[in-house]
Structure formats: structure tokens, C-alpha cells
Coordinates of C-alpha atoms in Angstrom, one line a residue:
X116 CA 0.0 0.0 0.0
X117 CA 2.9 1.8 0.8
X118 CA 6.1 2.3 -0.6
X119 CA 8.4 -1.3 0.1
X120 CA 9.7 -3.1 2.8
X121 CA 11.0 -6.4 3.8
X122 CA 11.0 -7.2 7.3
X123 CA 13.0 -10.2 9.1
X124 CA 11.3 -11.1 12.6
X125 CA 12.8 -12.7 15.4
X126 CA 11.4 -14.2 18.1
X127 CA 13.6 -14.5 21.3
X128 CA 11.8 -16.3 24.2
X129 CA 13.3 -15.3 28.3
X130 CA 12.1 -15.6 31.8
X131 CA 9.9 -12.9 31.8
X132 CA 6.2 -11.7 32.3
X133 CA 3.9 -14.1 30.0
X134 CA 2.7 -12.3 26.4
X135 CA 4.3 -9.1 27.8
X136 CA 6.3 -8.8 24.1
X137 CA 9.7 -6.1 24.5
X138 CA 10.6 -4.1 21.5
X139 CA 13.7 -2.1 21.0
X140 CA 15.2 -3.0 24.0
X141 CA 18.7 -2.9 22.9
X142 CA 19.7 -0.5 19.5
X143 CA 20.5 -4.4 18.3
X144 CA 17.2 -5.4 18.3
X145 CA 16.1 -2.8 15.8
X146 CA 18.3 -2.7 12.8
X147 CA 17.0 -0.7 9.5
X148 CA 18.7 -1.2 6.4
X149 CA 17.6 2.0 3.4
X150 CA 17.2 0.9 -0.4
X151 CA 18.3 4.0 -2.0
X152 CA 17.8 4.3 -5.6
X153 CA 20.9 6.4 -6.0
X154 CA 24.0 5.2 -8.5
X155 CA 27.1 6.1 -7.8
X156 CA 29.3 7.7 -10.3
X157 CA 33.1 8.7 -10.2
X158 CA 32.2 12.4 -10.6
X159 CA 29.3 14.7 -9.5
X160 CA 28.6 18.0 -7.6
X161 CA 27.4 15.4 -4.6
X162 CA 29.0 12.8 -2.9
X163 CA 26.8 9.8 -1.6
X164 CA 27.8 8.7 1.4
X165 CA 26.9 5.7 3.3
X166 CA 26.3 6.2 7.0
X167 CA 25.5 3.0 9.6
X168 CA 24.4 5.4 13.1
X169 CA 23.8 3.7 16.6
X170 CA 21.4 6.0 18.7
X171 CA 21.3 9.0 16.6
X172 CA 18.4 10.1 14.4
X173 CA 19.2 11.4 11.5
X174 CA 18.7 15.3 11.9
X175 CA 21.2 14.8 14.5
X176 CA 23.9 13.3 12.2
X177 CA 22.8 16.0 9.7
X178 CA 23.3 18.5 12.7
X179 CA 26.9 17.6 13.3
X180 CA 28.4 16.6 9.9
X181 CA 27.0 20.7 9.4
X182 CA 28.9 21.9 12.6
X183 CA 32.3 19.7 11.6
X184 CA 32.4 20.5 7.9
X185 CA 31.3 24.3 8.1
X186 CA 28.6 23.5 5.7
X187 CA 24.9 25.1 6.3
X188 CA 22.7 21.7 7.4
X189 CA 20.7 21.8 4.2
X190 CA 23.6 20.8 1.9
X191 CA 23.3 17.4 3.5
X192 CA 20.6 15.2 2.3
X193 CA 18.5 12.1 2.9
X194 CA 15.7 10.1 1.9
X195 CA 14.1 9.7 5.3
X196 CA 14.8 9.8 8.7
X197 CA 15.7 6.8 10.5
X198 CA 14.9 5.8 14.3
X199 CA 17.3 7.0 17.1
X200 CA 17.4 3.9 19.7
X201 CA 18.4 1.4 16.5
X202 CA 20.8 0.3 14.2
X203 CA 20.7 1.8 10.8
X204 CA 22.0 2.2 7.7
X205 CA 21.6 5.3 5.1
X206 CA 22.8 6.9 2.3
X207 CA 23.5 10.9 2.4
X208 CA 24.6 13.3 -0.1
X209 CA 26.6 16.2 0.8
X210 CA 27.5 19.1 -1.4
X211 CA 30.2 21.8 -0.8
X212 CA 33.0 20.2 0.4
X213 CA 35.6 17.5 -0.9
X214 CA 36.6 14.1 -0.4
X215 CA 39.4 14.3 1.4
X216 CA 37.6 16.7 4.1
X217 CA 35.1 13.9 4.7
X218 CA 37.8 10.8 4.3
X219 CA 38.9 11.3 7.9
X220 CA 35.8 12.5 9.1
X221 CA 34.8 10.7 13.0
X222 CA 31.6 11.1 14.6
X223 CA 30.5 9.0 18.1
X224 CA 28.3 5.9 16.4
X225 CA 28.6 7.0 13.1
X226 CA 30.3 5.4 10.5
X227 CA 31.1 6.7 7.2
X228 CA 31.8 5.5 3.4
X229 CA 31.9 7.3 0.3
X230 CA 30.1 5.7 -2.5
X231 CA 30.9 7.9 -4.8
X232 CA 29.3 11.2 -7.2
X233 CA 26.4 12.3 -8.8
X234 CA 24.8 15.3 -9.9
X235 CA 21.4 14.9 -7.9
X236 CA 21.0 15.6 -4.1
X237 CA 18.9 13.1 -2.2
X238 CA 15.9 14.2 -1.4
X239 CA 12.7 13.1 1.3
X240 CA 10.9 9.9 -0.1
X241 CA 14.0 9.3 -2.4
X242 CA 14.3 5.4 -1.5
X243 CA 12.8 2.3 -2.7
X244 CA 12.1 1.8 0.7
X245 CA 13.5 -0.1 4.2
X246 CA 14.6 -3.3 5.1
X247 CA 13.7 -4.5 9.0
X248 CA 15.8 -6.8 10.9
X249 CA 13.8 -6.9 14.6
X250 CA 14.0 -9.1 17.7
X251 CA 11.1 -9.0 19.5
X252 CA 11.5 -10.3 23.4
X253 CA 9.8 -11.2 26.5
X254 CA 7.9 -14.5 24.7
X255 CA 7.6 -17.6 26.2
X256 CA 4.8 -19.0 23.9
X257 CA 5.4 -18.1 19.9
X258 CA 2.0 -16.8 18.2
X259 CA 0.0 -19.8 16.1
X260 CA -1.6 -17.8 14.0
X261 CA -0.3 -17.4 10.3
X262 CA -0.4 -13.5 9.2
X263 CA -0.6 -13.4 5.5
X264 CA 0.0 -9.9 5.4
X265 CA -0.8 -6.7 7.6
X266 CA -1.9 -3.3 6.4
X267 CA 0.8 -0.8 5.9
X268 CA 0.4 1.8 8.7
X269 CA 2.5 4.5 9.9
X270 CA 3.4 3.6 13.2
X271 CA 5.3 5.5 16.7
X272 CA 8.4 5.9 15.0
X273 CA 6.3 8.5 12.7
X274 CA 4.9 10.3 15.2
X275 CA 6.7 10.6 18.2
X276 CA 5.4 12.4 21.5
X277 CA 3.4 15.2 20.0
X278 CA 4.3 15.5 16.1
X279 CA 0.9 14.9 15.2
X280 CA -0.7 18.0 16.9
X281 CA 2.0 19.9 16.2
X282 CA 1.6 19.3 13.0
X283 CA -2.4 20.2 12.6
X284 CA -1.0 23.4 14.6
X285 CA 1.4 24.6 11.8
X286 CA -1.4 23.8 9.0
X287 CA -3.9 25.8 10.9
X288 CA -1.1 28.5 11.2
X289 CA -1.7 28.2 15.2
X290 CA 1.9 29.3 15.5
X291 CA 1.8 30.2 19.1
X292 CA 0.6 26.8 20.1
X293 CA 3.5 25.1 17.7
X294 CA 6.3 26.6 19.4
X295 CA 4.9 25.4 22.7
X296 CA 5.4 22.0 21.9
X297 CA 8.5 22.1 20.2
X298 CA 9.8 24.2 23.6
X299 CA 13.0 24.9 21.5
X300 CA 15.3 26.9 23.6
X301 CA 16.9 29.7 20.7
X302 CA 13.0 30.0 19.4
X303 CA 12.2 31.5 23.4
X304 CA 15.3 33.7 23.0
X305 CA 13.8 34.9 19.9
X306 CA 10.7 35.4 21.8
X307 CA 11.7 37.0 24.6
X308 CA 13.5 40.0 22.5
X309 CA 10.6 40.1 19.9
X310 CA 7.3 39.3 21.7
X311 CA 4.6 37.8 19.8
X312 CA 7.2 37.4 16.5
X313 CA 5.5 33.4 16.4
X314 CA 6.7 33.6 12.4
X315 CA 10.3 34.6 13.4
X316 CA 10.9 32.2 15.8
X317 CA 9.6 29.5 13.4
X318 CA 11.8 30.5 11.0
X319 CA 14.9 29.2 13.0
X320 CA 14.2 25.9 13.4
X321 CA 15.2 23.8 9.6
X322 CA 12.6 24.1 7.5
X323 CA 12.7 20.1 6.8
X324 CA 12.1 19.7 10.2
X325 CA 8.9 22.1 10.4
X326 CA 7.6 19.4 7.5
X327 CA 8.4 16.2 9.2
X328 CA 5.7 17.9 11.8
X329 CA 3.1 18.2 8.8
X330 CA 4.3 15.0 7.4
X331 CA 3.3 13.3 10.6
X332 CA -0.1 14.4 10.8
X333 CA -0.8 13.6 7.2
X334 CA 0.5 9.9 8.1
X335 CA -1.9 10.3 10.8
X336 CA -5.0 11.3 8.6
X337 CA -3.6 8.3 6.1
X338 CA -3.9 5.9 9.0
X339 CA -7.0 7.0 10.1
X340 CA -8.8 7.1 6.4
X341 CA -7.3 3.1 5.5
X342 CA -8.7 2.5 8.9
X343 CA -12.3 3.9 8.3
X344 CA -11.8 2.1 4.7
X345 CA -11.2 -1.6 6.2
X346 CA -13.5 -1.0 8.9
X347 CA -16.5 -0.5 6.4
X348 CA -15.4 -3.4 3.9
X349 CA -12.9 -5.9 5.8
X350 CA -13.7 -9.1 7.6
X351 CA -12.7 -10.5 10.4
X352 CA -11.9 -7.0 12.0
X353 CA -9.5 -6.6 14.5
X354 CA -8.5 -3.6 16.4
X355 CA -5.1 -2.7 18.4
X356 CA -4.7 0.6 19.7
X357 CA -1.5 3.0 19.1
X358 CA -0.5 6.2 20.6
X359 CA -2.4 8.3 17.6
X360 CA -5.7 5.8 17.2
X361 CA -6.9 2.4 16.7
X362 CA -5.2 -0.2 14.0
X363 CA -8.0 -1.8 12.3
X364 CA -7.1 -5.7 10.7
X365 CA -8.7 -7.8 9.0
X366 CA -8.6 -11.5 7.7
X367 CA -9.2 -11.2 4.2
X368 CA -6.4 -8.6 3.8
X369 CA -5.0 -10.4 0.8
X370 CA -8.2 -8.8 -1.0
X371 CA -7.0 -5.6 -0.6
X372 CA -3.2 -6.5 -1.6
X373 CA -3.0 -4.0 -4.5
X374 CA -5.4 -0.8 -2.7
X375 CA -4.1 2.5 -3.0
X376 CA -4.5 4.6 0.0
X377 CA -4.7 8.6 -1.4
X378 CA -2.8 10.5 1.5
X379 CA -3.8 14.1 2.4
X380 CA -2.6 17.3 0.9
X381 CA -1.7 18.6 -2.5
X382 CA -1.5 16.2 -5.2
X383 CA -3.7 13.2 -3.5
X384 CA -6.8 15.0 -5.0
X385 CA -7.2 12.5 -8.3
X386 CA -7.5 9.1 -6.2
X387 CA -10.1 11.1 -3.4
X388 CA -12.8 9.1 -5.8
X389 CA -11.7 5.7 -5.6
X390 CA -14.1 4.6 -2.7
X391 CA -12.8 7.2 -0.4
X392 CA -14.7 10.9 -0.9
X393 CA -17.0 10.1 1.7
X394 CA -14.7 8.8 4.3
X395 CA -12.1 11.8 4.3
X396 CA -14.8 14.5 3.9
X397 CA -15.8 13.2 7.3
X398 CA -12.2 13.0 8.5
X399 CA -12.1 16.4 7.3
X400 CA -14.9 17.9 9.1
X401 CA -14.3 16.1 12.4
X402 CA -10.4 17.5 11.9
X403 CA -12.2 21.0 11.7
X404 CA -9.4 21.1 8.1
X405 CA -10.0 21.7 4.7

């Protein structure tokens, strides 16, 4: 439904509470793997670089490869950002620097290797998507049931402690109530020698970041219209809760195999008509967003 991933689980069994299942309790149990769709090349205005971080997220590795190379942080790109208590391995692009600068590079739990060139930075969503590697724990009986297949929801690694709202905040230009919940220390500074200057203050935190916000409550939305969709034509329905909402499955999820799920926002308005007008008009209105 969307984009593609393969995903290896492993089932480790321990004396511990009965069906109390333990994810992410080491970074080793949660190892992401990218597949980029760049090619490297022997020349280019960007290098690719292939980065394997151990709890870091991404904009952090962005952060400090910006600070160590005296490059401004949007010179270094990537496809998506990639959980902090984990294992995983990306590929970057940086632009205005050399080789040899970035040869002899060391960050704490980063590793770095230069692929090689090419003339076109790496963008969000520039991936053919993620392979999984997870150990889950805490399981003294494995499950019996056979999954077939599982509907392709955004999950907590999306959205975080409060990216959702924060996110319907900055679409509703509720700027006041945005910086609030980001609580970022240089935006208060702002604030406190230009009162009321919301639009200021947003403007020093990277704009990429501002959009993962929007981005998370557009996943949210996607969840919650695929949800809505399965719970009016699945079988079998089952539902688990998550931080955001309910996860609705069902049994005969091989029927819907090949459904596109239109997501939110500019662009998604040709697929609205495919069985789902009526189902995010009333997301809409019950969002209180148009």
C-alpha cells in the first residue's frame, strides 16, 4: 500500500512476564537497512555517502556533519529519517566540500563511506524503501496464528510524542501553540526580545524539520482514512490501539493486496474518488481542516 519493505522477525523467548512482548530493548534489536535508488558515479557536484548510526536520528547526524564540515545543514541530504534507539544504515549526499575533508571524518556511532558522485542531491521519499531486521523479546509462547499480510500503517516511529498535533497546529497557522510544543530553547530567545514574532521564531528551526511535523499528521490522517476504509469493507476486524488511534485488521487482507491509499494534501486530490470521498470529507470535518 505503501512504498516497500522487507522485514526479518525474530522471536527470542526469556524468563519474563507471560505475552508481555519487549521491542527495542537494545539499539541491536532494531536494525533498519535503506534501499536507496541512487547510483554512484566517479564524478558529480554530490558525494553519496553511506552512513551506519547507533542511537542518533538522523537530523542529528545531519546537525553535526554541518557543525564539523562548516557547511549550512541543508547541503546534507537524505531520503528519510531513521529511528534513534536502533541500528541503521543510510545513504546521504553532501554538497560543498571535498573528499578528502570527509575521508577522515569521525563522529561517536557514526560510521562513514563514500560511495561515490552524482549530480542529484537526495531528497525526502528518495528510497525504494527499508529493510527491517527486529528481535522481539519477553515471549515464552510463539504466536500460532499465520499472518498473511498486515496493512501498511504508519506507526510511533512517525509520530513521536506530539508531532501529530503539532503538526495540525502549523497547518492551521496556530503558531503560538506550535512553538509550545517544540519548547526549543533559541525560538524562546527569539521570543523573549521580539514578543509575539511566532513567524520569526519559526523561521529558525530547519525548515525540513517544520515538514516532518506536517508530514506526521498527514500519516496520521492516512492511517485513520485506510482504517475507516477496512473497517467499512474488511472481515474478520480486528483492532489494536496505538498512541495516535486504533489499528483496524482484518482476515481477508489479501483482497485488498493491491489498494491504494490517497494521502492528504496537494496532489492526493485524483484518487479522493476511488471509494474514499465520503470517508475523508468526514475526517475532514471532524479535523475541523479543509
Amino acid at each position: 500500500m505503501r512504498g516497500v519493505s522487507s522485514i526479518q522477525i525474530i522471536f527470542k523467548s526469556g524468563a519474563f512476564q507471560k505475552y508481555m512482548y519487549t521491542l527495542k530493548q537494545i539499539p541491536e534489536d532494531f536494525i533498519v537497512r535503506e534501499i536507496s535508488k541512487i547510483t554512484p558515479k566517479d564524478i558529480g557536484r554530490f558525494i553519496y555517502v553511506k552512513i551506519i548510526k547507533k542511537n542518533k536520528n538522523t537530523l542529528d547526524v545531519a546537525k553535526e556533519l554541518s557543525r564539523k564540515l562548516g557547511i549550512p545543514e541543508k547541503q546534507v541530504g537524505f531520503a528519510g529519517s531513521k529511528d534513534k534507539n536502533a541500528i541503521t544504515e543510510q545513504v546521504l549526499s553532501i554538497t560543498g566540500v571535498s573528499k578528502d575533508r570527509l575521508q577522515g571524518l569521525l563522529l561517536k556511532d557514526v560510521s562513514l563511506e563514500i560511495l561515490g558522485q552524482g549530480n542529484a542531491p537526495i531528497s525526502l521519499g528518495d528510497l525504494e524503501g527499508n529493510a527491517f531486521e527486529i528481535v522481539v523479546r519477553n515471549i515464552d509462547q510463539k504466536p500460532v496464528n499465520t499472518i498473511t499480510g498486515i496493512p501498511n500503517y504508519f506507526d510511533e516511529q512517525r509520530f513521536g510524542k506530539d508531532n501529530i498535533i503539532i503538526g495540525k497546529h502549523l497547518l492551521k497557522k496556530e503558531f503560538k501553540e506550535t512553538l509550545h510544543l517544540i519548547s526549543n530553547s533559541r525560538c524562546e530567545e527569539h521570543l523573549q526580545q521580539q514578543n509575539n514574532d511566532f513567524i520569526g521564531a519559526l523561521k529558525i528551526i530547519p525548515l525540513r524539520l517544520l515538514r516532518l511535523y506536517v508530514n506526521a499528521y498527514q500519516s496520521y490522517l492516512w492511517n485513520e482514512t485506510l482504517a475507516l476504509y477496512l473497517q467499512r469493507t474488511g472481515k474478520g476486524i480486528r483492532q489494536v490501539s496505538y498512541s495516535a488511534g486504533t489499528f483496524v485488521n482484518v482476515s481477508n487482507v489479501e483482497e485488498f493486496k493491491d489498494l491504494s491509499v490517497p494521502i492528504i494534501g496537494f496532489g492526493g486530490e485524483d484518487l479522493v474518488n476511488l471509494g474514499f470521498k465520503e470517508i475523508i470529507s468526514s475526517l475532514l470535518q471532524k479535523e475541523e481542516i479543509n
